[in-house]
mmCIF file of C-alpha atoms in Angstrom:
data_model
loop_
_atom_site.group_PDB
_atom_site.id
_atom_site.type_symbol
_atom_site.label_atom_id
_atom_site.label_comp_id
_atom_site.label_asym_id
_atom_site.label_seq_id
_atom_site.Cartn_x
_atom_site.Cartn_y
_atom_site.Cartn_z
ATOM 1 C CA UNK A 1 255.846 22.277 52.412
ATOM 2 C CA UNK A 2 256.211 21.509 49.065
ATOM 3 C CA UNK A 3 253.115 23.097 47.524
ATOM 4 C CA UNK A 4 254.773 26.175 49.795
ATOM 5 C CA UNK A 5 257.875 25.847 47.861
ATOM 6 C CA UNK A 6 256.089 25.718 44.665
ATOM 7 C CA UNK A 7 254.188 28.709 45.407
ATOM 8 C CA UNK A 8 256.894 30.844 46.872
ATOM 9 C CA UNK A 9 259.405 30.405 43.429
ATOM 10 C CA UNK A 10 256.439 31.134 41.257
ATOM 11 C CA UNK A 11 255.353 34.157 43.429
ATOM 12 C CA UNK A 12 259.336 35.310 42.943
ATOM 13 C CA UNK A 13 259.562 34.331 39.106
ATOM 14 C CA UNK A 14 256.216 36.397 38.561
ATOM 15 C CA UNK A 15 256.100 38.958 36.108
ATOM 16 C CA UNK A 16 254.387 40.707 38.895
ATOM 17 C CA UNK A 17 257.612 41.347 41.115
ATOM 18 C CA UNK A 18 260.044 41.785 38.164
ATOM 19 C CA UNK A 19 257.965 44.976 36.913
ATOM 20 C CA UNK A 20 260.843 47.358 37.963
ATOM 21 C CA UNK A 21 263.504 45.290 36.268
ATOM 22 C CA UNK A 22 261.903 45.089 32.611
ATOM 23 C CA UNK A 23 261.146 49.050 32.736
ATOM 24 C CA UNK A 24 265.092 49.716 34.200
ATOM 25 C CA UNK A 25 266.606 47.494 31.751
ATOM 26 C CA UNK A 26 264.310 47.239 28.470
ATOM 27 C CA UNK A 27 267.624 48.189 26.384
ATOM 28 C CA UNK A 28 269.975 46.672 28.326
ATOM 29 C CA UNK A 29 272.223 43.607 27.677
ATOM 30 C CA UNK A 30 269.805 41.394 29.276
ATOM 31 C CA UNK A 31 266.947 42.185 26.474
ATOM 32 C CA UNK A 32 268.529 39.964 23.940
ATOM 33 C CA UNK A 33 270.843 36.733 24.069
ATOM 34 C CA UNK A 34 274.561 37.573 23.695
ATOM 35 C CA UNK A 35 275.705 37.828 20.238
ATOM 36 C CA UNK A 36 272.170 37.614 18.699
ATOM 37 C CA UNK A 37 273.022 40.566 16.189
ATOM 38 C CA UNK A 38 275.573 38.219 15.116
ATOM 39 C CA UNK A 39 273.410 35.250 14.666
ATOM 40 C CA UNK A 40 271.993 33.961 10.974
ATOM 41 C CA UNK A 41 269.145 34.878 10.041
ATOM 42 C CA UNK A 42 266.922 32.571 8.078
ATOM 43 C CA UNK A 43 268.380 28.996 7.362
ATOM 44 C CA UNK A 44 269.973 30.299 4.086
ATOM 45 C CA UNK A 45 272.210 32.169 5.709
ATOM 46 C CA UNK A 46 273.991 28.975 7.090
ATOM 47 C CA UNK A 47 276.655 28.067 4.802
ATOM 48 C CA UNK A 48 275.735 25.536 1.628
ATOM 49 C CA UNK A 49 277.558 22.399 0.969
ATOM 50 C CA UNK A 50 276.770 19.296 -1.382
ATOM 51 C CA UNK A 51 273.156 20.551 -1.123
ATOM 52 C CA UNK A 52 272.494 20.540 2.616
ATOM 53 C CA UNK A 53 272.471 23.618 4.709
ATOM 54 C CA UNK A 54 274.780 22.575 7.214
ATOM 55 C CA UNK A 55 274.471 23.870 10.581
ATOM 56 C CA UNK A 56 277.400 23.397 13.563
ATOM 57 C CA UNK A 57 275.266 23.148 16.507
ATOM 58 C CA UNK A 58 278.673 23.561 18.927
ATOM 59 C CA UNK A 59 278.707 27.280 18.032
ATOM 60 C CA UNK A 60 276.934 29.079 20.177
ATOM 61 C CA UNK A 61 276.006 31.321 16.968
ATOM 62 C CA UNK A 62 274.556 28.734 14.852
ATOM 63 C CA UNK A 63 272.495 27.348 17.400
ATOM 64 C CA UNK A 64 271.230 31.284 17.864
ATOM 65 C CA UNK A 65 270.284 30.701 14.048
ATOM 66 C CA UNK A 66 268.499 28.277 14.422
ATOM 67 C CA UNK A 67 266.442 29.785 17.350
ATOM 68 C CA UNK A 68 266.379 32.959 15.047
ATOM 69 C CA UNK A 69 264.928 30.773 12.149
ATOM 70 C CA UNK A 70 262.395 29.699 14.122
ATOM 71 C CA UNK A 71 261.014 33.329 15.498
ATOM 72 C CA UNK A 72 261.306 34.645 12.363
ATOM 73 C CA UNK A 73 259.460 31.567 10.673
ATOM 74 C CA UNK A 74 256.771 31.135 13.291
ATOM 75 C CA UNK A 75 256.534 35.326 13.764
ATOM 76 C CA UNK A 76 252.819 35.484 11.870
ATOM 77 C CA UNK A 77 251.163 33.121 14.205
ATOM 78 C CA UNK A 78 252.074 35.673 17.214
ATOM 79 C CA UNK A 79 251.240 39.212 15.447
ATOM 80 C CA UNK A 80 248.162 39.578 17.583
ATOM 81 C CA UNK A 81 250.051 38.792 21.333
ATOM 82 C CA UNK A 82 252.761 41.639 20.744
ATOM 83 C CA UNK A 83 255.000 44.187 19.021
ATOM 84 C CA UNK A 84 257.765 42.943 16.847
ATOM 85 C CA UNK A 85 257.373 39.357 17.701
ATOM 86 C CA UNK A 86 257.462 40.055 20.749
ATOM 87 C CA UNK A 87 254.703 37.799 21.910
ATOM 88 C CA UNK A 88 256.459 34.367 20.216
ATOM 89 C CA UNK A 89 256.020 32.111 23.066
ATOM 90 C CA UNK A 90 259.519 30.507 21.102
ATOM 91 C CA UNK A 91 261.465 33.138 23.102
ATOM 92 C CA UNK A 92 261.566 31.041 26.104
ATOM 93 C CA UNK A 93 264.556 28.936 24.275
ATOM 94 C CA UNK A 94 267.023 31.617 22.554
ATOM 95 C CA UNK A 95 266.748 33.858 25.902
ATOM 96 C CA UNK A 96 267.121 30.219 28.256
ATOM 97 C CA UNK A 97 270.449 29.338 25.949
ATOM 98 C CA UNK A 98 271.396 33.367 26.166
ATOM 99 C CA UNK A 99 271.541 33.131 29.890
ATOM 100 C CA UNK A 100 273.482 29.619 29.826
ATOM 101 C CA UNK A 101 276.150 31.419 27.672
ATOM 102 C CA UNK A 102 276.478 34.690 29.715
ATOM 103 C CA UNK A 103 276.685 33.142 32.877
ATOM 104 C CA UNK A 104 279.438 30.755 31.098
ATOM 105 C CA UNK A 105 277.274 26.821 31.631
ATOM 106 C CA UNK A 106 278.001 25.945 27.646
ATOM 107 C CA UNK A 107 282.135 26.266 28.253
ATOM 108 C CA UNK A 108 283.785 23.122 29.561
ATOM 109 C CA UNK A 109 283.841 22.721 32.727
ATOM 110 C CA UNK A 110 286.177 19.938 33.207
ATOM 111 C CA UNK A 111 288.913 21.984 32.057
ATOM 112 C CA UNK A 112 290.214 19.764 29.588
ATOM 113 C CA UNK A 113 289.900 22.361 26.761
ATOM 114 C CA UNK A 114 289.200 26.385 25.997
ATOM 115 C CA UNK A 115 285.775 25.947 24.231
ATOM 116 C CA UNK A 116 283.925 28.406 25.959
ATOM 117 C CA UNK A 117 286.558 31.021 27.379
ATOM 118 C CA UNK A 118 287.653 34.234 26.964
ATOM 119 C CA UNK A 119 291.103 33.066 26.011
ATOM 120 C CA UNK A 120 289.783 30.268 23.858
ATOM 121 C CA UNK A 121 286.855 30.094 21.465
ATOM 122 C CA UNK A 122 283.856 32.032 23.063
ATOM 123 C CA UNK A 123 281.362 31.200 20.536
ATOM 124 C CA UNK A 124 281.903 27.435 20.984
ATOM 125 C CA UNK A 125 280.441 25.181 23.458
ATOM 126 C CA UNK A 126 281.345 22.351 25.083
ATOM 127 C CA UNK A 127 280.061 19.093 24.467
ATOM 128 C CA UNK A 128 280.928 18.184 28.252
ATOM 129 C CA UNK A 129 278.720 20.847 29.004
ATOM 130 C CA UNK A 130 275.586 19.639 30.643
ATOM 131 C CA UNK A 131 274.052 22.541 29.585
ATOM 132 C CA UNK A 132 274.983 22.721 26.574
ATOM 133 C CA UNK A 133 273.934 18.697 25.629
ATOM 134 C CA UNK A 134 270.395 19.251 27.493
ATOM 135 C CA UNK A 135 269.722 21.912 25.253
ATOM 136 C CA UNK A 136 270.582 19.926 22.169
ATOM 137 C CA UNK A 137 267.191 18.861 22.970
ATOM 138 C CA UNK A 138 265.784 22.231 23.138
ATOM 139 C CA UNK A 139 267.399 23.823 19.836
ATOM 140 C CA UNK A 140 267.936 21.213 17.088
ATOM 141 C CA UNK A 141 265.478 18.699 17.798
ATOM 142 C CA UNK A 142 262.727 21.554 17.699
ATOM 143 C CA UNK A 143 263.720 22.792 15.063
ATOM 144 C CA UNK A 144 264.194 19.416 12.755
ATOM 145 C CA UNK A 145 260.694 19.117 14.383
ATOM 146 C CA UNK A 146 259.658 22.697 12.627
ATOM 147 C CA UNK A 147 261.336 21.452 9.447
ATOM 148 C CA UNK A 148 259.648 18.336 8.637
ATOM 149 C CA UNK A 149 255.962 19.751 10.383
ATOM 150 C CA UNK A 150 256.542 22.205 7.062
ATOM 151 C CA UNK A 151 257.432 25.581 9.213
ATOM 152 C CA UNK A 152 260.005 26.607 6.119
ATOM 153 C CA UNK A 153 257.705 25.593 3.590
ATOM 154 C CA UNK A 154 259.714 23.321 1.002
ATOM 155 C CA UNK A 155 262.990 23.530 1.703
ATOM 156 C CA UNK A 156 265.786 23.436 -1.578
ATOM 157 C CA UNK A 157 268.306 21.517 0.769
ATOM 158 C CA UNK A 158 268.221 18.636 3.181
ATOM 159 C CA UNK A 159 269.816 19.806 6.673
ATOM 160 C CA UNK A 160 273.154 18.514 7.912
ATOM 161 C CA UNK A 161 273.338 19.166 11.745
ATOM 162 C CA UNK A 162 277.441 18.587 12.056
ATOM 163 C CA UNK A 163 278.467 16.375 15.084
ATOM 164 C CA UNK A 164 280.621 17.243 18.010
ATOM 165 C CA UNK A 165 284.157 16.140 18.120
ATOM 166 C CA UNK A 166 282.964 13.264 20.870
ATOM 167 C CA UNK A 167 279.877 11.399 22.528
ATOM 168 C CA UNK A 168 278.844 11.500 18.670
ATOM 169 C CA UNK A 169 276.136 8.615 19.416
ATOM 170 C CA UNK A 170 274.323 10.804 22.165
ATOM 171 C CA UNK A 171 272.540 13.048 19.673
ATOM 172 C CA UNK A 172 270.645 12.913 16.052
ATOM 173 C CA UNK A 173 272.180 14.769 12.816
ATOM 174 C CA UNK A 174 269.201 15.456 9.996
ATOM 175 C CA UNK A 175 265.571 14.931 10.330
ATOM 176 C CA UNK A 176 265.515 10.837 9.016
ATOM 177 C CA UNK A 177 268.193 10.344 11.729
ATOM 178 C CA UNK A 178 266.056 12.042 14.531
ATOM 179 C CA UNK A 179 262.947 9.869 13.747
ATOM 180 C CA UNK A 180 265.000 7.094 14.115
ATOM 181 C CA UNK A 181 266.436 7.805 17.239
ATOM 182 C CA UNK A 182 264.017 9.791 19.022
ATOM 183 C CA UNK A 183 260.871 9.401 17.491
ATOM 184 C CA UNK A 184 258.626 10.531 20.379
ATOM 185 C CA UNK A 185 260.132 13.529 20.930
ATOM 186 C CA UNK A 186 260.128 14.534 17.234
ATOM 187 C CA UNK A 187 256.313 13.670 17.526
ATOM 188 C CA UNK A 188 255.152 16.376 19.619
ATOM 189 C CA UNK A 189 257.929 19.360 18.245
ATOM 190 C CA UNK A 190 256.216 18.525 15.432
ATOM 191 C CA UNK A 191 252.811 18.343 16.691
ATOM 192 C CA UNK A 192 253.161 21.705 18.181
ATOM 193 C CA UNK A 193 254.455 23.394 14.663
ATOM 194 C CA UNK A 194 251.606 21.360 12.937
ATOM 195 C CA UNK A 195 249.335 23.671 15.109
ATOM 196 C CA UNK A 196 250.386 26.425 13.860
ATOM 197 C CA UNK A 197 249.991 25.538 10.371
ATOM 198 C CA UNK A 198 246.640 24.864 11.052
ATOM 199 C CA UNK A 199 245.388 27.682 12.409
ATOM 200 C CA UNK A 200 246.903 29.737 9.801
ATOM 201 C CA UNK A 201 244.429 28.115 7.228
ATOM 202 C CA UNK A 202 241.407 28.029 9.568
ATOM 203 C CA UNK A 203 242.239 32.052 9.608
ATOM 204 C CA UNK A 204 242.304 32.349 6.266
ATOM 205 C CA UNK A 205 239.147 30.751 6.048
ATOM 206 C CA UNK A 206 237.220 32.466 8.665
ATOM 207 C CA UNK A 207 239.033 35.952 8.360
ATOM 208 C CA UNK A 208 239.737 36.057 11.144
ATOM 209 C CA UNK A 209 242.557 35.452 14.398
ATOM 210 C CA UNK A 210 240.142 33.564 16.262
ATOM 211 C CA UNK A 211 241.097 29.785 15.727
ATOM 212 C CA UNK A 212 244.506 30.474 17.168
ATOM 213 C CA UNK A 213 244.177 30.037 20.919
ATOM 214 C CA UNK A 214 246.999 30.529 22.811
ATOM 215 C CA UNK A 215 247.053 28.203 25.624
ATOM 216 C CA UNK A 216 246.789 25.534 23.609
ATOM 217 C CA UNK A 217 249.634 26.490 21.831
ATOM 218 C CA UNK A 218 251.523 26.746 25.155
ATOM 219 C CA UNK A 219 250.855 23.344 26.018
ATOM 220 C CA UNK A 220 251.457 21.435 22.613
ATOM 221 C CA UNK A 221 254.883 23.598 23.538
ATOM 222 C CA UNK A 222 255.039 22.591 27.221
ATOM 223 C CA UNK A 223 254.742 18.897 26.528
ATOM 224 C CA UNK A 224 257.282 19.149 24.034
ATOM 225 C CA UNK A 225 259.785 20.947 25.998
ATOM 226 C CA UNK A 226 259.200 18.113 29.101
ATOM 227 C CA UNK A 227 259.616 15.884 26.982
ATOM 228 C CA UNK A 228 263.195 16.535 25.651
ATOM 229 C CA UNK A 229 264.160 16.854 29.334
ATOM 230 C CA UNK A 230 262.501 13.951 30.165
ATOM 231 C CA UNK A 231 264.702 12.213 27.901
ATOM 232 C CA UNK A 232 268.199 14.412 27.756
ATOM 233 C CA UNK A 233 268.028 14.299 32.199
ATOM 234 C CA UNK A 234 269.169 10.539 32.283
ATOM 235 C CA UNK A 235 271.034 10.563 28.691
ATOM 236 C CA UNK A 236 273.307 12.943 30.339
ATOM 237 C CA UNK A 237 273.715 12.030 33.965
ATOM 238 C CA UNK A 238 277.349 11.387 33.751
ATOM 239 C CA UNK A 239 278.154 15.139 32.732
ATOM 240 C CA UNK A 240 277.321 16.420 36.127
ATOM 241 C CA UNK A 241 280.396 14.943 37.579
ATOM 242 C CA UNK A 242 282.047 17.746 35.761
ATOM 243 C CA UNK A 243 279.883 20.274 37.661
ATOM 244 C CA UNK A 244 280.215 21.448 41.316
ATOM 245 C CA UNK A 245 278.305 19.940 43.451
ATOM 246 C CA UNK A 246 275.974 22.857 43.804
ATOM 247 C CA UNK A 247 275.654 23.619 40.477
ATOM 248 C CA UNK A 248 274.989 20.001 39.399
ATOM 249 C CA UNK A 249 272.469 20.221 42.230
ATOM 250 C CA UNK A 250 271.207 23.121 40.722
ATOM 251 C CA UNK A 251 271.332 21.809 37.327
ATOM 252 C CA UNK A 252 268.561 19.057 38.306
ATOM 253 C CA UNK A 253 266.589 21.234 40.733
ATOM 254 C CA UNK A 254 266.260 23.794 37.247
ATOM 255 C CA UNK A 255 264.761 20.547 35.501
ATOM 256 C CA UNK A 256 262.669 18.999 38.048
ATOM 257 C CA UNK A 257 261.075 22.783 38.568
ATOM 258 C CA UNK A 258 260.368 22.931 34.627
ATOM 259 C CA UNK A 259 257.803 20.152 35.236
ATOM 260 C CA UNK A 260 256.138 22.339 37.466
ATOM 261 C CA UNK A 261 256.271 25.346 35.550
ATOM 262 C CA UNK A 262 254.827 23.368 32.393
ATOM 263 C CA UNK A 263 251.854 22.239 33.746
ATOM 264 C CA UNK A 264 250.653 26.340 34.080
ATOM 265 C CA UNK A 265 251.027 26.939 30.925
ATOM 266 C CA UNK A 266 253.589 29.567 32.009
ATOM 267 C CA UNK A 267 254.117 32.453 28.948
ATOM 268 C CA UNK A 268 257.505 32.342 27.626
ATOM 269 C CA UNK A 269 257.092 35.347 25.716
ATOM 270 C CA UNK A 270 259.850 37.696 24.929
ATOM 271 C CA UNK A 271 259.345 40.365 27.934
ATOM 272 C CA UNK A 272 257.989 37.170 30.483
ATOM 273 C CA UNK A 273 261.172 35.337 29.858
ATOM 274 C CA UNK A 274 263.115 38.226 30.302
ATOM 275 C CA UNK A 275 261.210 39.169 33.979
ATOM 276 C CA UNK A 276 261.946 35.877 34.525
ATOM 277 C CA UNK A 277 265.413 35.657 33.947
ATOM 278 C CA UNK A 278 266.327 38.110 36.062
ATOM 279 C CA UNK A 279 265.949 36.072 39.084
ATOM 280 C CA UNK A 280 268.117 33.024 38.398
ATOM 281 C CA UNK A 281 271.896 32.947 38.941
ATOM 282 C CA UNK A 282 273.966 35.116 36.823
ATOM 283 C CA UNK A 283 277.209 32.856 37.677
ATOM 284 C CA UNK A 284 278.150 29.361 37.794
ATOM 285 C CA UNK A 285 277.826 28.119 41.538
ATOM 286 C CA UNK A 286 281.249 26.594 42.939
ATOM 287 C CA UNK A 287 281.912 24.450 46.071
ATOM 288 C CA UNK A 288 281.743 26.484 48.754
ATOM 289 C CA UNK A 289 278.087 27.940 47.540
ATOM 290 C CA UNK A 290 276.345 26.921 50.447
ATOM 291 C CA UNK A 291 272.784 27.994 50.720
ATOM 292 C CA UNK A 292 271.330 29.720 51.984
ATOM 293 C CA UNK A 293 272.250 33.013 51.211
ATOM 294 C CA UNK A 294 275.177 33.725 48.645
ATOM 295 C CA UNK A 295 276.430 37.135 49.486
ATOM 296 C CA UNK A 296 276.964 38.256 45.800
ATOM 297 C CA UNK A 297 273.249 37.127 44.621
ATOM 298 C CA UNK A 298 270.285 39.318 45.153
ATOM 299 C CA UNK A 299 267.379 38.352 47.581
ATOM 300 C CA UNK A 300 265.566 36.731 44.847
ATOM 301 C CA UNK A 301 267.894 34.613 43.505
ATOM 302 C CA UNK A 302 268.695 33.489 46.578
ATOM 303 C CA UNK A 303 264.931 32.794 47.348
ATOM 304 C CA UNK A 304 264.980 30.922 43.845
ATOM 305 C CA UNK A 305 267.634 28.449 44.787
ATOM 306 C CA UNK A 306 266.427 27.639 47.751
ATOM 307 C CA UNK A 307 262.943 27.348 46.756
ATOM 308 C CA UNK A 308 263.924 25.385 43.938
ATOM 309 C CA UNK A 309 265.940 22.846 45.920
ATOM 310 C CA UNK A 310 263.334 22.395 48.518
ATOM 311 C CA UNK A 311 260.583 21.443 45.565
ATOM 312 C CA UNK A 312 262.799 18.997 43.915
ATOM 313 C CA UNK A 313 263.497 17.279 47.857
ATOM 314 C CA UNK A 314 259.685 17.210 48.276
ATOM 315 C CA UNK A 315 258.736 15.730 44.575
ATOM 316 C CA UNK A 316 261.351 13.367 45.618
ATOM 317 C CA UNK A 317 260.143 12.189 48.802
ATOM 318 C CA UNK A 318 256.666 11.932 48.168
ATOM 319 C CA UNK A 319 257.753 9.703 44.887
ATOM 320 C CA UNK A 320 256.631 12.493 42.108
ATOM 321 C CA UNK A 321 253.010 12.391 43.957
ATOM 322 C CA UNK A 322 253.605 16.201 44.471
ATOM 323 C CA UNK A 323 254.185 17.418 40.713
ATOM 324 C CA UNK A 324 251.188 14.521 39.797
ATOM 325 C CA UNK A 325 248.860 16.523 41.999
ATOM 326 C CA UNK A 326 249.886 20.085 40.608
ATOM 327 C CA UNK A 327 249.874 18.523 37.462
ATOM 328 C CA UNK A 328 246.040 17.588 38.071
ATOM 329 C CA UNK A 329 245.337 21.002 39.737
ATOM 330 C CA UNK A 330 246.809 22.437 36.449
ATOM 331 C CA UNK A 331 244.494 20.120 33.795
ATOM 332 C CA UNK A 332 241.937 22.218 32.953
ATOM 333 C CA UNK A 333 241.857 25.946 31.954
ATOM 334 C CA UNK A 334 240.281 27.193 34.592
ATOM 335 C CA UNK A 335 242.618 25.456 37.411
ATOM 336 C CA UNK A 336 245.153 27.199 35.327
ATOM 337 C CA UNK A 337 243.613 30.521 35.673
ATOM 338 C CA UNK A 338 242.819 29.881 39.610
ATOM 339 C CA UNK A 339 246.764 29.021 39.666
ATOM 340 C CA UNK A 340 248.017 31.857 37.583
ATOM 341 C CA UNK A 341 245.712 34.383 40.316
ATOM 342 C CA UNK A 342 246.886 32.773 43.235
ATOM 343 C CA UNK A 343 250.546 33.350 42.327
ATOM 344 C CA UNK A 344 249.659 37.097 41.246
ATOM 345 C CA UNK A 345 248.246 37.542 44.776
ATOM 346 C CA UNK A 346 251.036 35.934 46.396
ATOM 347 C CA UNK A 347 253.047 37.862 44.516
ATOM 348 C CA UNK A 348 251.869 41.702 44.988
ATOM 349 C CA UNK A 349 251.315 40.460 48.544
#
């Protein structure tokens, strides 16, 4: 049932399925993550003081900056898988936080403050955002990872990542405090920038694209990206108490799924992402969500929380043994392909 489960929310995140919605909507406000016009653009652009670029990763804005930093750093290494950038495999992150924002998970939810709302500050987020602290670990620990694999080249200022106003000890602020505190995951952001670098000089060297291959790119990225949940998920337990029970169940059936999703090497290009996107829920969930269906979500989302829910019940009763035997149906390239033409059949079935 579980391997069904698995199957079924691929099959409905497919590319495959969402064909219609990325050829309706290309330049609609789905294509790019709210307020991304409004974002800096390289890390100069972030404001200069007592020679650090200092960065406030509680605005929404700034942490678009730093995503934007990153595409537009990183853009060279993708020229040959798309248009415009389009094929950054980095997109997966800006578009992810996008959808957080627009469907209002980075405001606070207990209530306490405005940070977040219409009638408060809507480019701030909320530190009591569950959200918002899980993808601490997906924005600024990446990119201090970028910074010190070289990915800006040599930098005239040190980087000041400003704290929030509380639960200051549950993140990192500059690159020397991030080793120190989470050296592991700093590791492998790194690692995965490092890869980059390096097939930019085999290129030069052979004149050619050739050295760059993509799916190992994806999954230098992949075991990054499970790796900063791996270690955000239990950091910041407590913050789903501020959630409704659905959407804190939904919360950690989104992160158990992301193991799953990892281990195919799934694209997180710019048009994939956005295909993808399209299919998860475009509002908070509240008590009284009981699934399924919702009457205000479409078919597919509806099939998406369901099928996420029952994955994350089966991983947990068979004691992870489900995701370890994806996992090792997933470990070579070719089990990835055979995966990745299953779904596509289940799919345009």
């Amino acid at each position: 049932f579980g391997i069904h489960a698995l199957l079924v929310v691929t099959a409905t995140l497919s590319p495959a399925t969402a064909v219609a919605w990325s050829e309706n909507d290309v330049t609609g406000e789905y294509v790019y993550p709210p307020l991304w016009d409004l974002a800096p653009e390289n890390l100069l652009d972030f404001p200069v003081k007592d020679n650090k670029i200092v960065i406030s990763a509680w605005n929404y804005q700034d942490r678009l900056g730093v995503y934007k930093s990153l595409l537009n750093a990183s853009a060279k290494y993708f020229s040959a898988f798309g248009p415009q950038n389009s094929g950054n495999i980095l997109w997966g992150l800006p578009l992810q936080h996008g959808w957080q924002f627009r469907t209002g998970r980075l405001a606070d939810p207990s209530g306490v403050t405005s940070c977040g709302y219409e009638n408060g500050e809507p480019p701030c987020q909320s530190v009591r955002s569950w959200w918002s602290c899980m993808n601490y670990y997906l924005s600024i620990i990446p990119f201090l990872g970028a910074v010190e694999a070289g990915l800006f080249g040599q930098l005239p200022y040190e980087i000041e990542i400003l704290p929030p106003e509380e639960q200051k000890d549950d993140f990192c602020y500059s690159v020397k405090d991030c080793w120190s505190r989470t050296p592991k995951l700093m590791e492998d952001w790194k690692a995965f920038f490092k890869y980059l670098l390096s097939t930019e000089h085999k290129a030069v060297s052979s004149a050619s694209l050739s050295s760059f291959k993509l799916d190992d790119a994806l999954g230098l990225m992949w075991k990054a990206h499970t790796s900063s949940i791996a270690y955000a998920l239990p950091k910041f337990r407590d913050s789903l108490k501020h959630l409704s029970d659905p959407e804190a169940h939904f919360g950690e059936d989104w992160a158990n799924a992301v193991d799953f999703i990892a281990a195919t090497h799934f694209s997180t290009d710019f048009l994939t992402t956005n295909d993808f996107q399209a299919f998860l829920p475009q509002r908070m969930l509240v008590e009284g969500d009981a699934l399924p269906p919702l009457s205000d979500f479409s078919p597919e989302q509806n099939t998406v929380l369901v099928s996420l829910r029952a994955l994350h019940k089966a991983n947990k009763l068979t004691g992870g043994l489900l995701l370890k035997l994806w996992q090792k149906a997933m470990s070579t390239e070719a089990g990835r392909k055979m995966g990745r033409k299953l779904i596509e059949s289940l799919a345009s079935s």
